[in-house]
C-alpha positions in Angstrom: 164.0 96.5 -45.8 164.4 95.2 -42.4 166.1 98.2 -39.7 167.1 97.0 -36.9 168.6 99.1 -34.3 171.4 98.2 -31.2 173.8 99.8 -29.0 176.7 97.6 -30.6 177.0 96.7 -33.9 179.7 93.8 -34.1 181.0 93.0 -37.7 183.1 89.7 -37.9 182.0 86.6 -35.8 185.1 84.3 -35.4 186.6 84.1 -32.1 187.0 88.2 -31.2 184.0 89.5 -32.2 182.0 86.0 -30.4 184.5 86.9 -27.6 182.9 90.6 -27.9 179.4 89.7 -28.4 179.9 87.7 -24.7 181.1 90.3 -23.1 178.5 92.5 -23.7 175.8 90.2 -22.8 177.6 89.8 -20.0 177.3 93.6 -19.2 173.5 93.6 -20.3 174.2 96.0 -23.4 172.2 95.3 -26.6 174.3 93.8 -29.8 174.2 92.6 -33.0 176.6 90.7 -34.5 177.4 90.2 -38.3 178.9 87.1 -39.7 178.8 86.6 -43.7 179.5 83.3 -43.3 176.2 81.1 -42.6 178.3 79.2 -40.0 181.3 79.0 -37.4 184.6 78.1 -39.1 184.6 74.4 -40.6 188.9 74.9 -40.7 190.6 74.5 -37.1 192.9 77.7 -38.3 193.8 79.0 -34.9 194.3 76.8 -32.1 196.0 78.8 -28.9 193.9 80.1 -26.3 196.8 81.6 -24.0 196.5 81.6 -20.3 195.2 85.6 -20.2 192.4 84.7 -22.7 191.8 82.1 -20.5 191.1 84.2 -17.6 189.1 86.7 -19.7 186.9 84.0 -20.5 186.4 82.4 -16.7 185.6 85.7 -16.1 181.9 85.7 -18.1 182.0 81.9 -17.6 182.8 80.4 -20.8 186.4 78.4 -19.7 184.9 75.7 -18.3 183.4 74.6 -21.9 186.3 75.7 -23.3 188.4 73.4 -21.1 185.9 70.7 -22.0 186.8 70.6 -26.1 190.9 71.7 -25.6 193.5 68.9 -26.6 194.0 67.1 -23.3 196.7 68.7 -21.0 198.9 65.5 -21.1 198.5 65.7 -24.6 200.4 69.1 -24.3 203.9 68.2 -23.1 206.2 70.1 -25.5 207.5 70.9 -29.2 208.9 68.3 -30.8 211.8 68.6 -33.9 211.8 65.8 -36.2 212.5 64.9 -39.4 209.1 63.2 -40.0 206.2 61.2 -37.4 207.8 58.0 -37.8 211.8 59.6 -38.9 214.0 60.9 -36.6 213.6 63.3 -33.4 216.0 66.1 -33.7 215.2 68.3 -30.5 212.5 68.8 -27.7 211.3 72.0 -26.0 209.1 70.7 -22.8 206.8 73.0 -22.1 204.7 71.3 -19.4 205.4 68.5 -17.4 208.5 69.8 -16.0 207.6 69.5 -11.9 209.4 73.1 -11.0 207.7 74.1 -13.9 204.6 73.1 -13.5 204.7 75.0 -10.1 205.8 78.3 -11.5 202.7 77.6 -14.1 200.5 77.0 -10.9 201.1 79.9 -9.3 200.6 82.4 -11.8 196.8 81.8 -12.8 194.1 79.7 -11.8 193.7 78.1 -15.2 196.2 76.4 -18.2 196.8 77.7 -21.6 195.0 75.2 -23.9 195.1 73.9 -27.5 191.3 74.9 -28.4 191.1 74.7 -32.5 188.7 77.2 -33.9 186.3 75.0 -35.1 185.2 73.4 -31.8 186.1 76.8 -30.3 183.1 79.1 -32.3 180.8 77.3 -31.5 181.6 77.4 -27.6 181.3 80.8 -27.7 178.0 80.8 -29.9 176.3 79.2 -28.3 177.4 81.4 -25.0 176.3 84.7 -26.8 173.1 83.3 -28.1 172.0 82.7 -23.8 171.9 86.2 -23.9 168.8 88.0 -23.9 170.7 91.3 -25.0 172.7 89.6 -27.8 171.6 89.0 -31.3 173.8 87.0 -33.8 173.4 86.9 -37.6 175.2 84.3 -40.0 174.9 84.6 -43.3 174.9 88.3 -43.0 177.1 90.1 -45.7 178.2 94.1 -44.5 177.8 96.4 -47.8 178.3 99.7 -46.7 179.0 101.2 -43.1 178.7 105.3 -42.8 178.5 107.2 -39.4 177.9 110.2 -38.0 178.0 112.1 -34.7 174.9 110.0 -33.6 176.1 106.3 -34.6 176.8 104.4 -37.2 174.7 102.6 -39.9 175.4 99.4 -41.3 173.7 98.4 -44.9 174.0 94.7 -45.1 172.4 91.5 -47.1 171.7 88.0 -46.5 172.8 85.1 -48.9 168.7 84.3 -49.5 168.7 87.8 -50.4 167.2 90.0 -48.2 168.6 93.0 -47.4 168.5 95.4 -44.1 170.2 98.5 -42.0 171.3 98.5 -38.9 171.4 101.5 -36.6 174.3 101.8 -34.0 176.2 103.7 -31.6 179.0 102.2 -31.9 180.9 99.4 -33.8 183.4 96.8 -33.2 184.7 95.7 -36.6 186.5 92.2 -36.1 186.3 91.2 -39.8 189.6 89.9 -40.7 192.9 91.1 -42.0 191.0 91.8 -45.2 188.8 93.8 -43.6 186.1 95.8 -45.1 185.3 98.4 -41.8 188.7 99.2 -41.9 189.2 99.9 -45.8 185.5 101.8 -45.6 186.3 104.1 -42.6 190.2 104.8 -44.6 192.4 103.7 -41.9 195.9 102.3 -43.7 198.3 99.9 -42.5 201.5 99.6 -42.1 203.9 96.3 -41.9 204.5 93.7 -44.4 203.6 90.3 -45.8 206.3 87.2 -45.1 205.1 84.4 -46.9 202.6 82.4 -49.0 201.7 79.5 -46.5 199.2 76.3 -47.0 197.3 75.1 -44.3 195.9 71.2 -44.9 193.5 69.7 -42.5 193.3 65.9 -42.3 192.3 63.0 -40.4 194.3 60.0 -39.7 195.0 58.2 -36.6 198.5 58.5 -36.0 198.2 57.1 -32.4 200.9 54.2 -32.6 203.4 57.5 -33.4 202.6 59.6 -30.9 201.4 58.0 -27.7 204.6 58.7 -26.6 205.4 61.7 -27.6 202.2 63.7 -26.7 202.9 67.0 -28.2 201.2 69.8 -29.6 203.3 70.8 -32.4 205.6 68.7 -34.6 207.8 71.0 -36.4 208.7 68.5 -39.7 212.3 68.5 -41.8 212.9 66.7 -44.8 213.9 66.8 -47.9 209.7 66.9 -49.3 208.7 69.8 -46.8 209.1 71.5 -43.8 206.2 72.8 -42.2 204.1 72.4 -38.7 202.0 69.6 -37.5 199.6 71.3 -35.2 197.8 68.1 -32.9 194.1 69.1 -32.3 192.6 65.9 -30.4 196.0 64.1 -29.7 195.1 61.4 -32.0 192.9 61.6 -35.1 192.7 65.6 -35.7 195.8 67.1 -37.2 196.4 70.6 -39.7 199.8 70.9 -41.1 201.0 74.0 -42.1 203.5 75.0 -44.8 205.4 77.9 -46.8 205.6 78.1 -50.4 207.7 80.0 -52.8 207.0 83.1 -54.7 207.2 81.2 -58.4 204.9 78.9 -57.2 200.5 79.4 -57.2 198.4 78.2 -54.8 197.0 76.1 -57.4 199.7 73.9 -57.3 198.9 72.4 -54.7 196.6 69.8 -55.7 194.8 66.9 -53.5 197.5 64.3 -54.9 200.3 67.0 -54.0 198.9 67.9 -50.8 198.4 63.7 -49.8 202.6 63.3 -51.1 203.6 66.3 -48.5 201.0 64.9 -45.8 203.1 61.0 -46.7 206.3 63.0 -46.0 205.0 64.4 -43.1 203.9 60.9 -41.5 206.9 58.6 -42.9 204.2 56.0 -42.8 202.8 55.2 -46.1 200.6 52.6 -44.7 198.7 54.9 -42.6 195.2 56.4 -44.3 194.6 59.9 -44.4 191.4 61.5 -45.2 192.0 65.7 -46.1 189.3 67.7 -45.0 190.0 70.9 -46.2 192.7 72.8 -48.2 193.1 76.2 -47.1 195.9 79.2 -48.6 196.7 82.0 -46.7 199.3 84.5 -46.4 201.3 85.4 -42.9 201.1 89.1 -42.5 203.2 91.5 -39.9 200.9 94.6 -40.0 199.6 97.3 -37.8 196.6 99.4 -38.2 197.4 103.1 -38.1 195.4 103.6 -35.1 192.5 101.4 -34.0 189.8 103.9 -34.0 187.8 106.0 -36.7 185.1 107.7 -34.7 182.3 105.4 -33.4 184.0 102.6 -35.2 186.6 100.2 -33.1 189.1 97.7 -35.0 189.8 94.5 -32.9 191.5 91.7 -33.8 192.7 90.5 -37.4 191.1 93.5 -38.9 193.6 96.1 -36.6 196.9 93.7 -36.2 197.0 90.3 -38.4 200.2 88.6 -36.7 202.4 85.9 -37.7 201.1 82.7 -36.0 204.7 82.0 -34.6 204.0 82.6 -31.1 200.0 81.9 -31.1 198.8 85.9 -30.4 196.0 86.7 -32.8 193.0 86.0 -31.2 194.3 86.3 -27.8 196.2 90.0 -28.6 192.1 90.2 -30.2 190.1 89.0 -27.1 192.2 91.5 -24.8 191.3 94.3 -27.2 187.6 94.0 -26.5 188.1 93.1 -23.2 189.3 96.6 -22.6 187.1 98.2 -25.1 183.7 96.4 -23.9 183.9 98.0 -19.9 184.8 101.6 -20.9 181.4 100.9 -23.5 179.4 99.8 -20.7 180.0 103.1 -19.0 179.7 105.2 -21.8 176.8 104.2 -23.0 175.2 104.2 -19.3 176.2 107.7 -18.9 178.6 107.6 -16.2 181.4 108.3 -18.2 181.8 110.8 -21.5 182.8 109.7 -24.7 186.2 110.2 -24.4 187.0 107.4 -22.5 186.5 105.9 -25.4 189.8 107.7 -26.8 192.0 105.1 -24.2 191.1 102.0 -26.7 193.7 103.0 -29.1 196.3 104.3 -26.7 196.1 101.4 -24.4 195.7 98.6 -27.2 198.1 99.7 -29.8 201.1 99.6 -28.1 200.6 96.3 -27.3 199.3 94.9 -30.0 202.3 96.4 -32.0 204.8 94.7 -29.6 203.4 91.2 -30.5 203.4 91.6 -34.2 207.1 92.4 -33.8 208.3 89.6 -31.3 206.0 87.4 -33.7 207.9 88.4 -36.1 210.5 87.9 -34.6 209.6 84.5 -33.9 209.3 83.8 -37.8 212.9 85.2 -38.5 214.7 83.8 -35.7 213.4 80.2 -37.0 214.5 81.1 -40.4 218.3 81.9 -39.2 218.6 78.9 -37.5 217.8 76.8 -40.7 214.5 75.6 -38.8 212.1 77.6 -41.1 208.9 76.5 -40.5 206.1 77.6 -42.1 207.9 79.8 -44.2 209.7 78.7 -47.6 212.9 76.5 -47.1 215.2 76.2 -49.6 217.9 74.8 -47.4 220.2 71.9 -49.2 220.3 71.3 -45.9 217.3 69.5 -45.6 217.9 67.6 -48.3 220.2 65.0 -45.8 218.6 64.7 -42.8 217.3 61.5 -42.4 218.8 58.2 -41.4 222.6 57.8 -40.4 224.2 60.0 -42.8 222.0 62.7 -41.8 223.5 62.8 -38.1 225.4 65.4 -38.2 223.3 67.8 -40.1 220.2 67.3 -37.6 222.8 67.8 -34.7 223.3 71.3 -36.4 219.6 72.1 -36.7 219.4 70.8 -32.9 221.8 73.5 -31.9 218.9 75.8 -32.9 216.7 74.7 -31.0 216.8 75.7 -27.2 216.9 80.0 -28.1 213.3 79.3 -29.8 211.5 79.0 -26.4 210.5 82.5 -26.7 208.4 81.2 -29.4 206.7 78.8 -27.4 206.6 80.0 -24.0 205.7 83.4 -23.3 204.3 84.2 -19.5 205.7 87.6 -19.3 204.5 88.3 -23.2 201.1 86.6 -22.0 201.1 88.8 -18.5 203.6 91.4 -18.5 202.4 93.7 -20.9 201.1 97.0 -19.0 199.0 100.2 -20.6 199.9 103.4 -20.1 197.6 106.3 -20.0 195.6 109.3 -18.5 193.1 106.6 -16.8 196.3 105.1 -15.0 197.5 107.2 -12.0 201.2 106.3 -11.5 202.7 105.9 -8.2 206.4 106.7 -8.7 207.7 103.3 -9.1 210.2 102.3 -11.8 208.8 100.0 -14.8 210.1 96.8 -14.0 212.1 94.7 -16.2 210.3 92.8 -18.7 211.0 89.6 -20.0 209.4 88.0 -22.7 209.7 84.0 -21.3 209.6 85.4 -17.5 207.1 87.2 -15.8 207.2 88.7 -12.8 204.0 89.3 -10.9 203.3 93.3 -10.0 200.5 95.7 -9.4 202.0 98.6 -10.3 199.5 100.6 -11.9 198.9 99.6 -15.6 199.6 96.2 -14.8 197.6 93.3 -14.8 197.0 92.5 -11.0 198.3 88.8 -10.1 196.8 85.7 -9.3 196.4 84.7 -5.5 194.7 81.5 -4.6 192.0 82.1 -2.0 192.3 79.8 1.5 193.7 76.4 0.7 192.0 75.6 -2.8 194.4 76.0 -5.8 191.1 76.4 -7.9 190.2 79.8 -6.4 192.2 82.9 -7.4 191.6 86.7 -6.2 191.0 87.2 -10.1 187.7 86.0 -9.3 186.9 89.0 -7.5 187.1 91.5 -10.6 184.9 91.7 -13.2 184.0 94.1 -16.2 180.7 95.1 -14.9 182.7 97.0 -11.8 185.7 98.4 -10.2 187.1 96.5 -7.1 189.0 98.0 -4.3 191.3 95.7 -2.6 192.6 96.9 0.9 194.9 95.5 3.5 193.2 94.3 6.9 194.4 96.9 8.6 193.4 99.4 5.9 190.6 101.5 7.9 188.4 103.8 5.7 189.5 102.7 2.2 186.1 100.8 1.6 184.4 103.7 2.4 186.6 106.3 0.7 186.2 104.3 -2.2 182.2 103.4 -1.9 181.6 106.5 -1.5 183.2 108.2 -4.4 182.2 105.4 -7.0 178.2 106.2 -5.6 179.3 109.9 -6.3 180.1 109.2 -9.8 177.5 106.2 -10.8 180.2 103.9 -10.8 179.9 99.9 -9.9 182.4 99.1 -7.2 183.2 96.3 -5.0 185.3 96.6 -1.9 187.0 93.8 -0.3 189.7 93.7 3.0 192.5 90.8 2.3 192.5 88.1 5.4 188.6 89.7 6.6 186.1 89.4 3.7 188.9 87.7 1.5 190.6 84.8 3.2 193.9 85.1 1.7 197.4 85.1 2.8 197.9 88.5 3.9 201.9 88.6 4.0 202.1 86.9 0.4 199.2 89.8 -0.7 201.3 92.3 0.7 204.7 91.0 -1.0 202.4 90.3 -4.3 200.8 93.5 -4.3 203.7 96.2 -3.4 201.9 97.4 -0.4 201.5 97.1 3.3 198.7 96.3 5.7 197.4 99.3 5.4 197.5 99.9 1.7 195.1 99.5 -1.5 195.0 98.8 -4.4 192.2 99.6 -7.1 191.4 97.3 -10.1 189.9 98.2 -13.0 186.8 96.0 -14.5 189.5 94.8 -16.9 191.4 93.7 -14.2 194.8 96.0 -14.6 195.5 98.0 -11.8 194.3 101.7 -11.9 196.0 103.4 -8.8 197.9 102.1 -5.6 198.9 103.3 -2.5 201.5 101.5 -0.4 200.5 102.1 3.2 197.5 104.6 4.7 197.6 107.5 2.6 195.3 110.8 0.9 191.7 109.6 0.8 191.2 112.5 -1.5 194.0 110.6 -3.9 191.7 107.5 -4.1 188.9 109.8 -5.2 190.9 111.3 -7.7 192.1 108.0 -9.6 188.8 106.8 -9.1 187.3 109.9 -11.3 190.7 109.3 -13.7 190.0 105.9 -14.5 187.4 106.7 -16.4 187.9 109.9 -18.1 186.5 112.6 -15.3 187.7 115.3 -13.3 183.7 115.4 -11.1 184.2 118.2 -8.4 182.0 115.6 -6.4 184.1 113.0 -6.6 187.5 114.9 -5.6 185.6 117.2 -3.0 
């Protein structure tokens, strides 16, 4: 029996736990990740790749390959409401392309949100993990048992030739799904519920001539054969439409001569061929994992929160959950920080992972009240007279729907806005500012995720560039003197990685829009976390000893050195 042993056992390789498996070859700690399957995901499943994830990912350089196999940006123009391809358009939400827009967009990251399906996805961020030296992958790789102790945890697992092995680890990030086995062996529970049987159909068929003009990522369909999504993955050829079923109906009945009527209804063509590549049930899920954290063991993604995909959060409310468990592991396991900074996963993460299975939810029900179900079951006789003349009025009634559904499908403050509150954050006395689901509004109050500033004159730079998990970085006004010290010197006093940097002198940025952005003056700081949310701030020239202090916080000590 093979043993194998790692610092970081990873059990679930879709997107979160190939996200995780990056990150920590990015940071130079040793990994192993299990997959049972023997390959990436054939089925496009997920497709949003939000504009945070984004960032997380230019961050350990992966974007630009991600960028590379997205739908086309132009290709990503807005939501459309119709009754089928070829039928009648009921209503549009634009959700790029607008010119005032497109500037709001501009200025609040350096990169898009993109249309990335999981299948072309995976093996992006394969192939990224498998560069590094530190990180081991293993498909085909079935967990079997998982027991720890106040040393690490040991994984049992087996191969589909047969072989069998243990792995030894100090700590594990179980990613495996909503069915997940870590979570069921270490007895956390659940709580939530399931709303709806849903079949997900993916298919080729070039459907060019009925889209060229209408280059949108989703086609919500409404007729009297189905309702459901039409999710565009290449703008052209790729498609996966997604639909609810009812309780009194199986899985099973959904044949390939069922599935190719509903795909016909879909179209409104008949003419057009289609070729279905894969038939896939699933069920859309609302839960929450009573805590995200047995122990050495770490629930991210699927496997601690599955959401409802109205609203496109799983894997991204997954990728920032290892974003901000990976940095706190990197210190831990390098011994400049105890164990219990571990304990801020689950308070940080939670919260917000718990807001976005609601307002997911939320998502799903405010659809369903407006008669524009979606992928859940519609029964509506409404549906049954939409199309064509007579059907007028009736798809003027589901159009009056449509506008108060753009929190479904455009969400910078949920995407931005979302703050952590904890002992590692030192507050400065500011009040929490408003938040808005479909508006964000940049801050750096501490706990917040510290805004994007374009460096000089290049709208491809941002001051995000300047953090990264493998360091704290202290950003200071120009006429901030001894800041860069304080700081250098207490991060050397307790082992920790920091990077100092003076806005308009080693930065060139606009100092006035810093200081407006940032909350502070010319003389104040601010200091940012390796996940890139703001750990303390002060407004103008203040206590160097309260620098020290929220230095030693932000990572779970109290070092008499460090405060001195």
């Amino acid at each position: 029996m093979l043993e194998v042993h790692t610092d970081v056992a990873i059990i679930g390789g879709g997107p979160v736990g190939l996200s995780a498996a990056n990150m920590l070859g990015h940071l130079g700690i040793s990994c192993a990740l299990y997959e049972r399957n023997e390959t990436t995901s054939f089925h496009p499943r997920g497709h949003v790749v939000n504009t945070r994830t984004m960032e997380i990912l230019r961050s350990i350089g992966v974007a630009a390959d991600v960028d590379a196999v997205s739908l086309p940006l132009e290709r990503h123009a807005g939501i459309g409401f119709v009754t089928s391809l070829a039928g009648d358009q009921i209503g549009v939400i634009e959700t790029r392309g607008n010119p005032e827009w497109a500037r709001i967009e501009r200025s609040q990251s350096p990169v898009f949100k993109r249309s990335c399906p999981q299948d072309v996805l995976e093996p992006v961020l394969r192939e990224h993990a498998e560069a590094y030296d530190s990180v081991r992958t293993n498909f085909g790789h079935r967990i079997t048992e998982l027991e720890q102790d106040e040393t690490g945890v040991t994984l049992s697992w087996e191969t589909t030739s047969g072989d069998a092995g243990r792995t030894h680890a100090k700590y594990v990030i179980a990613a495996d799904g909503p069915r997940s086995f870590s979570r069921d062996r270490v007895g956390i529970g659940m709580e939530g519920r399931s709303i709806g049987q849903q079949i997900g159909i993916y298919f080729h068929a070039d459907l060019w001539d009925l889209v060229e003009t209408r280059p949108y990522l989703l086609y919500w369909i409404y007729n009297a054969t189905t309702s459901g999504v039409l999710i565009s993955l290449d703008g052209r050829t790729r498609w996966t439409y997604n639909f609810g079923y009812s309780e009194n109906e199986s899985r099973d009945d959904f044949t390939a001569d069922r599935c190719l009527k509903i795909l016909r209804a879909v179209i409104g063509d008949p003419a057009i061929p289609i070729e279905i590549k894969n038939v896939m049930p699933w069920r859309m899920q609302a839960r929450i994992a009573d805590t995200m954290t047995s122990g050495r063991v770490f629930l991210a993604g699927d496997a601690a929160h599955p959401l409802p995909p109205t609203g496109g959060q799983g894997m991204n409310t997954g990728v920032a959950d290892v974003q901000n468990l990976t940095w706190k592991l990197n210190l831990v396991l390098r011994d400049v920080a105890p164990a219990s900074l571990l304990d801020s996963y689950n308070i940080e993460r939670r919260p917000v992972a718990k807001f976005n299975v609601q307002q997911s939810a939320r998502n799903a029900v405010a659809m369903v009240k407006k008669g524009l179900s979606g992928m859940l079951a519609n029964e509506s006789a409404l549906l049954a007279n939409l199309e064509g003349p007579e059907g007028a009025a009736n798809r003027a009634k589901l159009a009056e729907g449509i506008p108060e559904q753009r929190a479904h499908f455009d969400y910078p403050g949920q995407t931005f806005g979302y703050q952590y509150e904890s002992d590692l954050i030192t507050p400065d006395g500011t009040p929490e500012p408003e938040f808005s689901v479909t508006e964000y509004r940049p801050t750096a109050r501490p706990g917040h995720r510290a805004p994007h500033l374009t460096l000089g004159d290049n709208p491809d730079t941002s001051l995000l560039d300047l953090f990264d998990i493998r360091h704290f970085t202290l950003l200071a006004g120009p006429d901030a003197e001894g800041w860069s010290d304080t700081a250098s010197t207490a991060a050397e006093a307790l082992g920790l990685p920091l990077k100092a940097f003076r806005i308009g002198k080693e930065v060139e940025a606009d100092v006035e829009t810093w200081c407006q952005l940032y909350g502070v003056s010319t003389d104040g700081a601010v200091l940012i976390r390796p996940d890139g949310h703001v750990a303390w701030r002060s407004s103008s020239a203040g206590n160097a000893r309260d620098l020290r202090d929220a230095l030693a916080h932000a990572v779970s000590r109290s070092d008499v050195t460090a405060s001195a």
